[in-house]
XYZ file of C-alpha atoms in Angstrom:
154
model
C 2.806 13.793 4.638
C 5.846 13.655 6.969
C 4.931 13.431 10.928
C 4.422 17.033 12.136
C 3.453 18.466 8.647
C 0.511 20.442 8.694
C -2.047 19.981 5.919
C -4.474 22.112 4.306
C -8.069 21.668 4.676
C -8.340 20.069 0.839
C -6.162 18.206 -1.418
C -6.636 17.578 -5.123
C -5.222 15.339 -7.025
C -5.862 14.022 -10.867
C -6.297 10.864 -9.854
C -9.412 10.959 -7.962
C -11.282 11.725 -10.998
C -10.219 15.137 -12.499
C -9.092 16.775 -9.263
C -11.659 15.907 -6.858
C -10.767 17.585 -3.762
C -10.643 15.461 -0.329
C -11.201 17.057 2.979
C -8.067 16.541 5.354
C -9.557 15.730 8.326
C -7.672 14.992 11.946
C -8.542 11.256 11.150
C -7.095 11.415 7.557
C -3.910 12.940 9.088
C -3.559 10.392 11.834
C -3.985 7.843 9.175
C -1.226 9.162 6.817
C 0.888 9.863 9.476
C 0.859 6.449 10.879
C 1.694 5.314 7.246
C 4.671 7.483 7.266
C 5.960 5.403 10.134
C 5.532 2.134 8.830
C 7.899 0.312 6.664
C 6.158 -2.549 5.751
C 2.578 -3.216 4.294
C -0.547 -3.190 6.637
C -4.053 -4.209 6.798
C -6.786 -1.963 7.522
C -7.360 -4.037 10.719
C -3.532 -3.845 11.925
C -3.458 -0.267 10.915
C -6.615 0.309 13.127
C -5.043 -1.249 15.802
C -1.980 0.838 15.832
C -3.985 4.137 15.831
C -6.227 2.912 18.646
C -3.297 2.002 20.752
C -1.721 5.533 20.099
C -5.067 7.066 21.487
C -6.466 8.181 17.773
C -10.366 8.115 17.489
C -11.020 6.700 14.289
C -13.622 3.865 13.458
C -12.710 0.924 11.446
C -15.231 2.263 8.935
C -13.277 5.774 8.555
C -9.892 3.632 8.184
C -11.243 1.680 5.344
C -12.662 4.627 3.389
C -9.192 6.871 4.056
C -6.967 3.795 2.945
C -9.292 3.440 -0.307
C -8.976 7.199 -0.815
C -4.978 7.087 -0.405
C -4.929 4.369 -2.824
C -7.505 5.941 -5.386
C -5.520 9.094 -5.132
C -1.885 6.892 -5.863
C -0.725 8.305 -2.207
C -0.535 4.471 -1.218
C 0.174 1.197 -2.650
C -2.171 -1.376 -2.109
C -1.955 -5.329 -3.006
C -3.324 -8.465 -1.672
C -1.367 -10.718 0.823
C -0.963 -14.254 0.661
C -4.387 -14.490 2.543
C -6.077 -12.252 -0.297
C -6.352 -9.462 2.544
C -5.809 -5.837 1.126
C -2.893 -4.452 2.932
C -1.086 -0.666 2.190
C 1.934 0.872 2.036
C 3.606 4.399 1.496
C 6.076 3.371 -0.882
C 9.258 5.464 -1.580
C 9.229 4.793 -5.382
C 6.299 7.115 -6.923
C 6.542 5.360 -10.544
C 5.191 1.531 -11.634
C 7.146 -1.071 -9.462
C 6.795 -4.259 -7.999
C 7.339 -5.929 -4.701
C 8.990 -8.735 -3.051
C 7.150 -9.813 0.222
C 7.792 -12.009 2.755
C 5.170 -14.424 3.702
C 6.143 -14.498 7.480
C 7.082 -11.200 8.803
C 5.605 -8.993 6.328
C 8.709 -7.081 5.028
C 8.233 -5.477 1.775
C 11.228 -4.848 -0.970
C 10.330 -2.539 -3.806
C 11.901 -3.710 -7.134
C 11.706 -2.624 -10.821
C 11.202 -5.169 -13.616
C 11.962 -3.849 -16.889
C 11.811 -7.759 -18.136
C 8.088 -7.817 -16.494
C 7.400 -4.704 -18.352
C 8.375 -5.953 -21.764
C 6.638 -9.032 -21.284
C 3.414 -7.589 -20.158
C 3.262 -5.124 -23.295
C 4.299 -7.962 -25.561
C 1.508 -10.416 -24.272
C -0.989 -7.506 -24.265
C -0.067 -6.586 -27.744
C -0.069 -10.164 -29.030
C -3.833 -10.367 -27.781
C -5.025 -7.052 -29.262
C -5.352 -5.594 -25.567
C -4.639 -1.760 -25.121
C -4.542 0.045 -21.941
C -2.975 -2.414 -19.966
C -1.988 -2.270 -16.197
C -0.682 -5.245 -14.102
C 0.796 -5.743 -10.765
C 3.557 -8.389 -9.610
C 4.060 -9.362 -6.305
C 6.282 -12.163 -5.438
C 5.788 -13.948 -2.310
C 8.649 -15.872 -0.236
C 10.934 -15.787 2.908
C 13.131 -12.794 3.470
C 16.862 -13.303 4.664
C 15.987 -12.676 8.404
C 12.870 -15.311 8.145
C 14.947 -17.547 6.162
C 17.812 -17.662 8.981
C 15.339 -18.015 11.803
C 13.926 -20.794 9.756
C 17.049 -22.670 9.361
C 17.816 -22.301 13.070
C 14.581 -24.073 13.779
C 12.783 -21.047 15.285
C 10.312 -19.901 12.888
């Protein structure tokens, strides 16, 4: 939801299990607005700190619940960072996609990978699997961090 947009009192999404309605609270709007302002993936703890610095009253437990709800509804992407911690981001791409992630600064680049899709479907079929889903995240150093590392400042 864009910053400043008004939300209805409930939202519904087929991804929530048959159109289950979610209350749109002040905290949910604040979490959503904060995500809209971020370019990279963020952990719940990082988002909580951002909200606290903005003077938003939301508990850490509520932030966890809201982020999980947004992920369940398909409104944010969730993945595990290099440390195994769940991180969240509102992605510009609405369809299935993958990410390149900088393990130093957290920069994320959305990528489509048709070769990965073909490989995943073929591999699943070869083993008799159906209703297959997958995630692919590639971790490395972004160009900016690579330059800082070469300059000795990383």
